[in-house]
mmCIF file of C-alpha atoms in Angstrom:
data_model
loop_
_atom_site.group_PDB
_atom_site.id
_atom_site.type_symbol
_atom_site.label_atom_id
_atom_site.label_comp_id
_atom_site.label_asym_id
_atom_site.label_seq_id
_atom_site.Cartn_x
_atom_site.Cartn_y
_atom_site.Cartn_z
ATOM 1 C CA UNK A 272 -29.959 -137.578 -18.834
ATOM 2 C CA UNK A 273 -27.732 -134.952 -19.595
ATOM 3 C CA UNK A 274 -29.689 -131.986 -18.111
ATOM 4 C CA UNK A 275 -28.812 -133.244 -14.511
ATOM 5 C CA UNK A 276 -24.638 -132.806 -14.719
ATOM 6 C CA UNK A 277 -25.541 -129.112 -16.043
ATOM 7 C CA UNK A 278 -27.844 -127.824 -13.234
ATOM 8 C CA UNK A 279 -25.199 -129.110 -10.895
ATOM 9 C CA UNK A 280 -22.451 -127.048 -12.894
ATOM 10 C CA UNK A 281 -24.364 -124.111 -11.764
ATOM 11 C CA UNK A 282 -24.816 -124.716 -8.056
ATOM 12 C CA UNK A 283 -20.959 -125.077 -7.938
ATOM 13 C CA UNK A 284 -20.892 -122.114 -9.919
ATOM 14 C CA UNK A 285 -23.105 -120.386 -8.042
ATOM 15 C CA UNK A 286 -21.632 -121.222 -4.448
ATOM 16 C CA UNK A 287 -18.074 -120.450 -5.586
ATOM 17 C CA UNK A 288 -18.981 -116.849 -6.020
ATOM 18 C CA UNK A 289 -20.788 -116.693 -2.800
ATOM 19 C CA UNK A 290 -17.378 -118.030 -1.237
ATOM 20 C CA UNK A 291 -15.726 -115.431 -2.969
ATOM 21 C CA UNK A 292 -17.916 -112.869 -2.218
ATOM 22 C CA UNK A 293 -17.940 -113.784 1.700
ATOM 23 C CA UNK A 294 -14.076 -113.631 1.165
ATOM 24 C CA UNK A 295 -13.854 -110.085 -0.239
ATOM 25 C CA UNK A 296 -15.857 -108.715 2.422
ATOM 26 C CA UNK A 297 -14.164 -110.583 5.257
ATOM 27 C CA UNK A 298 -10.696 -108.512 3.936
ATOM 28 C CA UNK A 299 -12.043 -105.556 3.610
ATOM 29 C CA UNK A 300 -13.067 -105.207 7.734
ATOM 30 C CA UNK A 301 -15.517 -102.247 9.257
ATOM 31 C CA UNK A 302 -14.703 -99.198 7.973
ATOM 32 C CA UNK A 303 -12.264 -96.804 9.021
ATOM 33 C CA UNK A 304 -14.224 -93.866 10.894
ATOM 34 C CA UNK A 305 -11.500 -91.562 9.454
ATOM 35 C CA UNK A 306 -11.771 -92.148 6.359
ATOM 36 C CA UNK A 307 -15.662 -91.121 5.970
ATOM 37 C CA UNK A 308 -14.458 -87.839 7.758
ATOM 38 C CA UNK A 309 -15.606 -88.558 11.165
ATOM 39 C CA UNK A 310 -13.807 -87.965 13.994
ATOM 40 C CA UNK A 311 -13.881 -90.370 17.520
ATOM 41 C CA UNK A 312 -15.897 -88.476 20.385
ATOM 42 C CA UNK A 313 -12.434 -89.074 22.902
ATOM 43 C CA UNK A 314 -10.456 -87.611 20.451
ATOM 44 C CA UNK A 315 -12.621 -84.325 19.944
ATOM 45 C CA UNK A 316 -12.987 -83.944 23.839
ATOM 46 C CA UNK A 317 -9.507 -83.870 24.644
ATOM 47 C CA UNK A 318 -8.443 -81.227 21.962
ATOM 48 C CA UNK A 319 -10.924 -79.476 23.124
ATOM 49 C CA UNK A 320 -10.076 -79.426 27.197
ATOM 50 C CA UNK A 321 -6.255 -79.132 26.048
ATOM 51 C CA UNK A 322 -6.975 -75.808 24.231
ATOM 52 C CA UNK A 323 -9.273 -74.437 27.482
ATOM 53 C CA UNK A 324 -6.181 -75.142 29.365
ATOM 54 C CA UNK A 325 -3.910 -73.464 27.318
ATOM 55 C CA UNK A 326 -6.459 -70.301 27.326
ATOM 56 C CA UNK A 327 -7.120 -70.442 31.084
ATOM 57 C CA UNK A 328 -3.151 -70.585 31.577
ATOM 58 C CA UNK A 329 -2.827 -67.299 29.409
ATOM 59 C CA UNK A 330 -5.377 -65.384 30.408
ATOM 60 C CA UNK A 331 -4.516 -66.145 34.429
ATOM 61 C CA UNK A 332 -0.509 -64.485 33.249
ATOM 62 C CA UNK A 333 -2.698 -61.736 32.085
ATOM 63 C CA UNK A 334 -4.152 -60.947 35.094
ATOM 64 C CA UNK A 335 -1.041 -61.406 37.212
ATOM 65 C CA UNK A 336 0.699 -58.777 35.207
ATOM 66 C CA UNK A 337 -1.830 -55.906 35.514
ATOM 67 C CA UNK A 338 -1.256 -54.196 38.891
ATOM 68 C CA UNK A 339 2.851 -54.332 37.815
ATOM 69 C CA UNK A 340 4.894 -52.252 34.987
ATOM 70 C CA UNK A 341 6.965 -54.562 32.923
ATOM 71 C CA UNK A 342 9.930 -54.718 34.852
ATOM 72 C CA UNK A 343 7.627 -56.096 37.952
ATOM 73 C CA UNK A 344 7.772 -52.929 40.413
ATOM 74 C CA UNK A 345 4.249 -51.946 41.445
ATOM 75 C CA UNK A 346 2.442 -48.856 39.985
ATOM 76 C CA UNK A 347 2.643 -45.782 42.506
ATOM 77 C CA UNK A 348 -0.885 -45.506 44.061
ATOM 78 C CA UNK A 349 -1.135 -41.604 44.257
ATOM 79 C CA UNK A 350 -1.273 -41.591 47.578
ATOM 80 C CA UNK A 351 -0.457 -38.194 49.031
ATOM 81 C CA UNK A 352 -1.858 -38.024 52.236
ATOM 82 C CA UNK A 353 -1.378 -34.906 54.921
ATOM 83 C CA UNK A 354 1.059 -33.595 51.899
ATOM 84 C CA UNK A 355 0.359 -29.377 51.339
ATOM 85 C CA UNK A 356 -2.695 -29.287 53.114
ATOM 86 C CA UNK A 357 -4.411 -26.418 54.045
ATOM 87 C CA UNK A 358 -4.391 -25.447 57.791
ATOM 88 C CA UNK A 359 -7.616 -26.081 59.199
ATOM 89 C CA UNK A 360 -8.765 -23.995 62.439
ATOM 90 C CA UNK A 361 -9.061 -27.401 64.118
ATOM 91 C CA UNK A 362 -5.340 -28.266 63.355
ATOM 92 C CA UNK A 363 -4.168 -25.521 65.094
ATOM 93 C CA UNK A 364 -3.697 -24.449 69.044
ATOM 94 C CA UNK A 365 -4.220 -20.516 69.434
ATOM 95 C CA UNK A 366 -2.796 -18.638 72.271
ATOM 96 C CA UNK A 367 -3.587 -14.456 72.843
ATOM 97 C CA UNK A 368 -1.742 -12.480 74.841
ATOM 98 C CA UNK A 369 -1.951 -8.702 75.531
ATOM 99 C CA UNK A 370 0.979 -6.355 74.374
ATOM 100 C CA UNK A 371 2.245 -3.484 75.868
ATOM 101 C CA UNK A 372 4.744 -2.340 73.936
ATOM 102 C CA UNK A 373 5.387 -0.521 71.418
ATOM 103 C CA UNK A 374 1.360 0.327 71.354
ATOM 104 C CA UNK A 375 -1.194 -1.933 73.451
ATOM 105 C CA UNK A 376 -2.636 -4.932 71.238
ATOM 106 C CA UNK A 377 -3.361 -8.196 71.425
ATOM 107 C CA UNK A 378 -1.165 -10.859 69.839
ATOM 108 C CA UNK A 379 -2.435 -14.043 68.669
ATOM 109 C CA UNK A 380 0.360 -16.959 68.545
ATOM 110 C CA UNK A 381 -1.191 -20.309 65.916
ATOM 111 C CA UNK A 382 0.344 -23.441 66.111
ATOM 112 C CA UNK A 383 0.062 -26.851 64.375
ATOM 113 C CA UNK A 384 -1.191 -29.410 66.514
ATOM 114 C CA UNK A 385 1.145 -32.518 67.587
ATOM 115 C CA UNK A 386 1.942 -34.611 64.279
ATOM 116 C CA UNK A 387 0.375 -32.318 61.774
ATOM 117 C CA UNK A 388 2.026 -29.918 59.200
ATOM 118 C CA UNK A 389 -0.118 -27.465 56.989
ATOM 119 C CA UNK A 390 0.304 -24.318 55.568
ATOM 120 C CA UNK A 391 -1.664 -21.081 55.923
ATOM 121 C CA UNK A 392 -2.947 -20.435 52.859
ATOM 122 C CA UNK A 393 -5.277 -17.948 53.804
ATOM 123 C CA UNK A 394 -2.943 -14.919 54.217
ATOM 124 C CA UNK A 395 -5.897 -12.705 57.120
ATOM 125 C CA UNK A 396 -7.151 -14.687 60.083
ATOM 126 C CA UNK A 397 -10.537 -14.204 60.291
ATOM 127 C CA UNK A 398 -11.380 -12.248 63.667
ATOM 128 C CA UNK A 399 -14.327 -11.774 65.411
ATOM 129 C CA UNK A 400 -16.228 -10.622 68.902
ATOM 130 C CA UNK A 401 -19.524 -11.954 69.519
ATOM 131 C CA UNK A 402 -21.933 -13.565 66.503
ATOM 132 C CA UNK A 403 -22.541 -9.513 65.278
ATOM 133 C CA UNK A 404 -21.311 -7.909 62.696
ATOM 134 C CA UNK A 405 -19.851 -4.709 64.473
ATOM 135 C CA UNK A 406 -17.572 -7.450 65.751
ATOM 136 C CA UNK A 407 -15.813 -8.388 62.921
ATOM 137 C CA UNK A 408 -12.305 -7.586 62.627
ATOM 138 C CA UNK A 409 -10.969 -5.706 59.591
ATOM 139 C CA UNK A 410 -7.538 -6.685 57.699
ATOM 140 C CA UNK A 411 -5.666 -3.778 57.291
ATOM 141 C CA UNK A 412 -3.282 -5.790 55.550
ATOM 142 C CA UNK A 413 0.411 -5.138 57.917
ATOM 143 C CA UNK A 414 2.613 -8.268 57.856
ATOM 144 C CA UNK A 415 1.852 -11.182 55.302
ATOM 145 C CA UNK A 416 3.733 -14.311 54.304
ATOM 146 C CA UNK A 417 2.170 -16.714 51.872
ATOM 147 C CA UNK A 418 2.098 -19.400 52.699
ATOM 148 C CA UNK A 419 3.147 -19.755 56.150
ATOM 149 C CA UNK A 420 4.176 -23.463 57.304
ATOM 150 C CA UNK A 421 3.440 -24.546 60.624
ATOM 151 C CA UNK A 422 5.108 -27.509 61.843
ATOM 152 C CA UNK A 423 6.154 -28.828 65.361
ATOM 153 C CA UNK A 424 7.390 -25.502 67.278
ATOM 154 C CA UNK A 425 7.181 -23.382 63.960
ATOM 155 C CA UNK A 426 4.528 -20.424 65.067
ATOM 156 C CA UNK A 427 3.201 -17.605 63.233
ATOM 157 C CA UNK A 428 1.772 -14.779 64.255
ATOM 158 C CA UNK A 429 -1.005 -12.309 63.751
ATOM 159 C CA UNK A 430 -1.973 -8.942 65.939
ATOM 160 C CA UNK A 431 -5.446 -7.496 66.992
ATOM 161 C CA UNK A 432 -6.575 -4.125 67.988
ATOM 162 C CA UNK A 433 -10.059 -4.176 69.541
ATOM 163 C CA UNK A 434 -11.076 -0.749 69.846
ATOM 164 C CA UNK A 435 -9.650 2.003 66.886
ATOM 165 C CA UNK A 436 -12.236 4.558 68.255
ATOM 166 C CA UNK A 437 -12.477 7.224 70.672
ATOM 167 C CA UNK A 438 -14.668 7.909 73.394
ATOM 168 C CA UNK A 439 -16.924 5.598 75.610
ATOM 169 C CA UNK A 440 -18.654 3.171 72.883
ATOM 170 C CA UNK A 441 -18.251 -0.654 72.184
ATOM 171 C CA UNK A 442 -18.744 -3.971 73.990
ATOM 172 C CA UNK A 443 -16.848 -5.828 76.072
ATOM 173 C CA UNK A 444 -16.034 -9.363 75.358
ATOM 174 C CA UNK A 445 -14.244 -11.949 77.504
ATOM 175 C CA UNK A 446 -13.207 -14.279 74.228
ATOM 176 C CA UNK A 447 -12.138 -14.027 71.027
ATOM 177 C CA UNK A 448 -12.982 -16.367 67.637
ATOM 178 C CA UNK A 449 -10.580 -16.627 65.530
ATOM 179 C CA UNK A 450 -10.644 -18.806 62.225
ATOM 180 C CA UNK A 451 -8.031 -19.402 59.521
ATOM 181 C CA UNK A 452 -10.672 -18.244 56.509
ATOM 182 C CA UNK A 453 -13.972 -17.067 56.610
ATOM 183 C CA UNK A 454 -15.505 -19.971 55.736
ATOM 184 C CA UNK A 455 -14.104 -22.365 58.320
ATOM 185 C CA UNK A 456 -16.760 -24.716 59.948
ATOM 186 C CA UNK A 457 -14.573 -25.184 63.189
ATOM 187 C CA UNK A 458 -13.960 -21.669 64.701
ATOM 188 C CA UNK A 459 -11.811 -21.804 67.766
ATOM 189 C CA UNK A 460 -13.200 -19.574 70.688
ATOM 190 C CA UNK A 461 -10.376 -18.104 73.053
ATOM 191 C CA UNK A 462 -10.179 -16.573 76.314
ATOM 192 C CA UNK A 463 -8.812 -12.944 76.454
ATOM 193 C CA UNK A 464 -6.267 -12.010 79.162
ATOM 194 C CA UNK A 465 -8.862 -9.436 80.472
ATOM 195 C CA UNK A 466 -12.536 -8.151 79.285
ATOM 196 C CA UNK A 467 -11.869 -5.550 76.628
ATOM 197 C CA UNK A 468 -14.141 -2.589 75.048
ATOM 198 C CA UNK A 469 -14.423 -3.557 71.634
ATOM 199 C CA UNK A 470 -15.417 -1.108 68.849
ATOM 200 C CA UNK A 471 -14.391 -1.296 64.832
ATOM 201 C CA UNK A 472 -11.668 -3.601 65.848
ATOM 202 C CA UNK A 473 -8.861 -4.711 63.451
ATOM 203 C CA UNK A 474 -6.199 -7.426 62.655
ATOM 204 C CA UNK A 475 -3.299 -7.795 60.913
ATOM 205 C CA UNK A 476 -2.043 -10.596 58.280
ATOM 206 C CA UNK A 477 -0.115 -13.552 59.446
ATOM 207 C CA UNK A 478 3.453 -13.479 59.963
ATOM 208 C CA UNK A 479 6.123 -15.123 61.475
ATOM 209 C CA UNK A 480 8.070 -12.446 62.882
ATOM 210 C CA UNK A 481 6.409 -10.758 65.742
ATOM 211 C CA UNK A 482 7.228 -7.201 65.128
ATOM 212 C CA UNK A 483 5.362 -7.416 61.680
ATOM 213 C CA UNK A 484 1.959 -7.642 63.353
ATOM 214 C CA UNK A 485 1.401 -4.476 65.039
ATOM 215 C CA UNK A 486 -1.876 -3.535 64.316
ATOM 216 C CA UNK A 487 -2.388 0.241 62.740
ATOM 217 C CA UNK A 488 -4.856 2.114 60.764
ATOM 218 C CA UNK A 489 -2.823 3.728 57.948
#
């Protein structure tokens, strides 16, 4: 009779600790995500657009400040258009006119073209009659400024002597080409005042003072 009161001493026993243990775990809650050294997805995302941001920001401040100096004025470009340039045959207007006085010649007058201003580098025109080569005009070096600056109704000058020889030979020739160097691709063709004999013809350097450019063989 007395093996009944113990058995049900240890179902009581028995269901107290499953009480208990049902207890415990009902305090304890889910566990904290944080503390097993995972961190939430939303979290992670946001740090992670915040510090794109943050980078974008920077680097677009970058890239304002790199066509200015520090203190914000713009970099010079270079930019030095039309400034010391050459004279080009084509930037120039040519004029010849026959001298008298004080020996015959002819005098060729250059000047720059409306709105441009160039210098003659080249100090000797070159000077020629006809495509041959008996037509080429020889320096013979009188006058000479280097350079010479043309500019609105600044001229300069240069003369020509078409014939040094005596006697009957040479061509005539109703035009004259005249470049500002040798290797010019735009000679300028002019019209003489008359037909001249040409034969071993000369010309002198540029100038700007007429009386300089009086063609002679010394």
């Amino acid at each position: 009779m007395r093996s009944r009161p113990a058995a049900r001493s240890a179902r009581l026993v028995l269901a107290a600790a499953v009480v208990t243990a049902l207890a415990a775990t009902t305090a304890c809650g889910p566990e904290d995500p944080s503390e097993t050294g995972a961190a939430a997805p939303s979290t992670s995302t946001s740090s992670t657009s915040s510090s794109a941001s943050a980078e974008a920001t920077e680097s677009g401040k970058g890239g304002g400040e790199s066509g200015t100096d520090k203190s914000g004025t713009e970099a010079p470009t270079g930019d030095k258009s039309g400034y010391g340039q050459s004279c080009g045959t084509n930037d120039l207007d040519f004029t010849v006119t026959w001298e008298a006085q004080p020996i015959s010649h002819y005098l060729v007058t250059a000047k720059a073209k409306s709105g441009i201003t160039c210098y003659l580098d080249v100090n000797t025109p070159s000077v020629s009659f006809g495509s041959g080569a008996d037509g080429v005009a020889s320096p013979v070096g009188q006058g000479g400024e280097d350079p010479i600056k043309l500019s609105g109704p600044s001229v300069a000058y240069a003369g020509i002597d078409a014939k040094t020889t005596e006697g009957e030979g040479g061509k005539k020739f109703e035009n004259v080409i005249i470049a500002t160097s040798e290797d010019d691709p735009n000679p300028a063709e002019v019209e003489l005042p008359d037909a001249p004999t040409v034969d071993k013809p000369i010309v002198t350097n540029w100038s700007t003072k007429r009386g300089e450019v009086i063609p002679r063989i010394v």
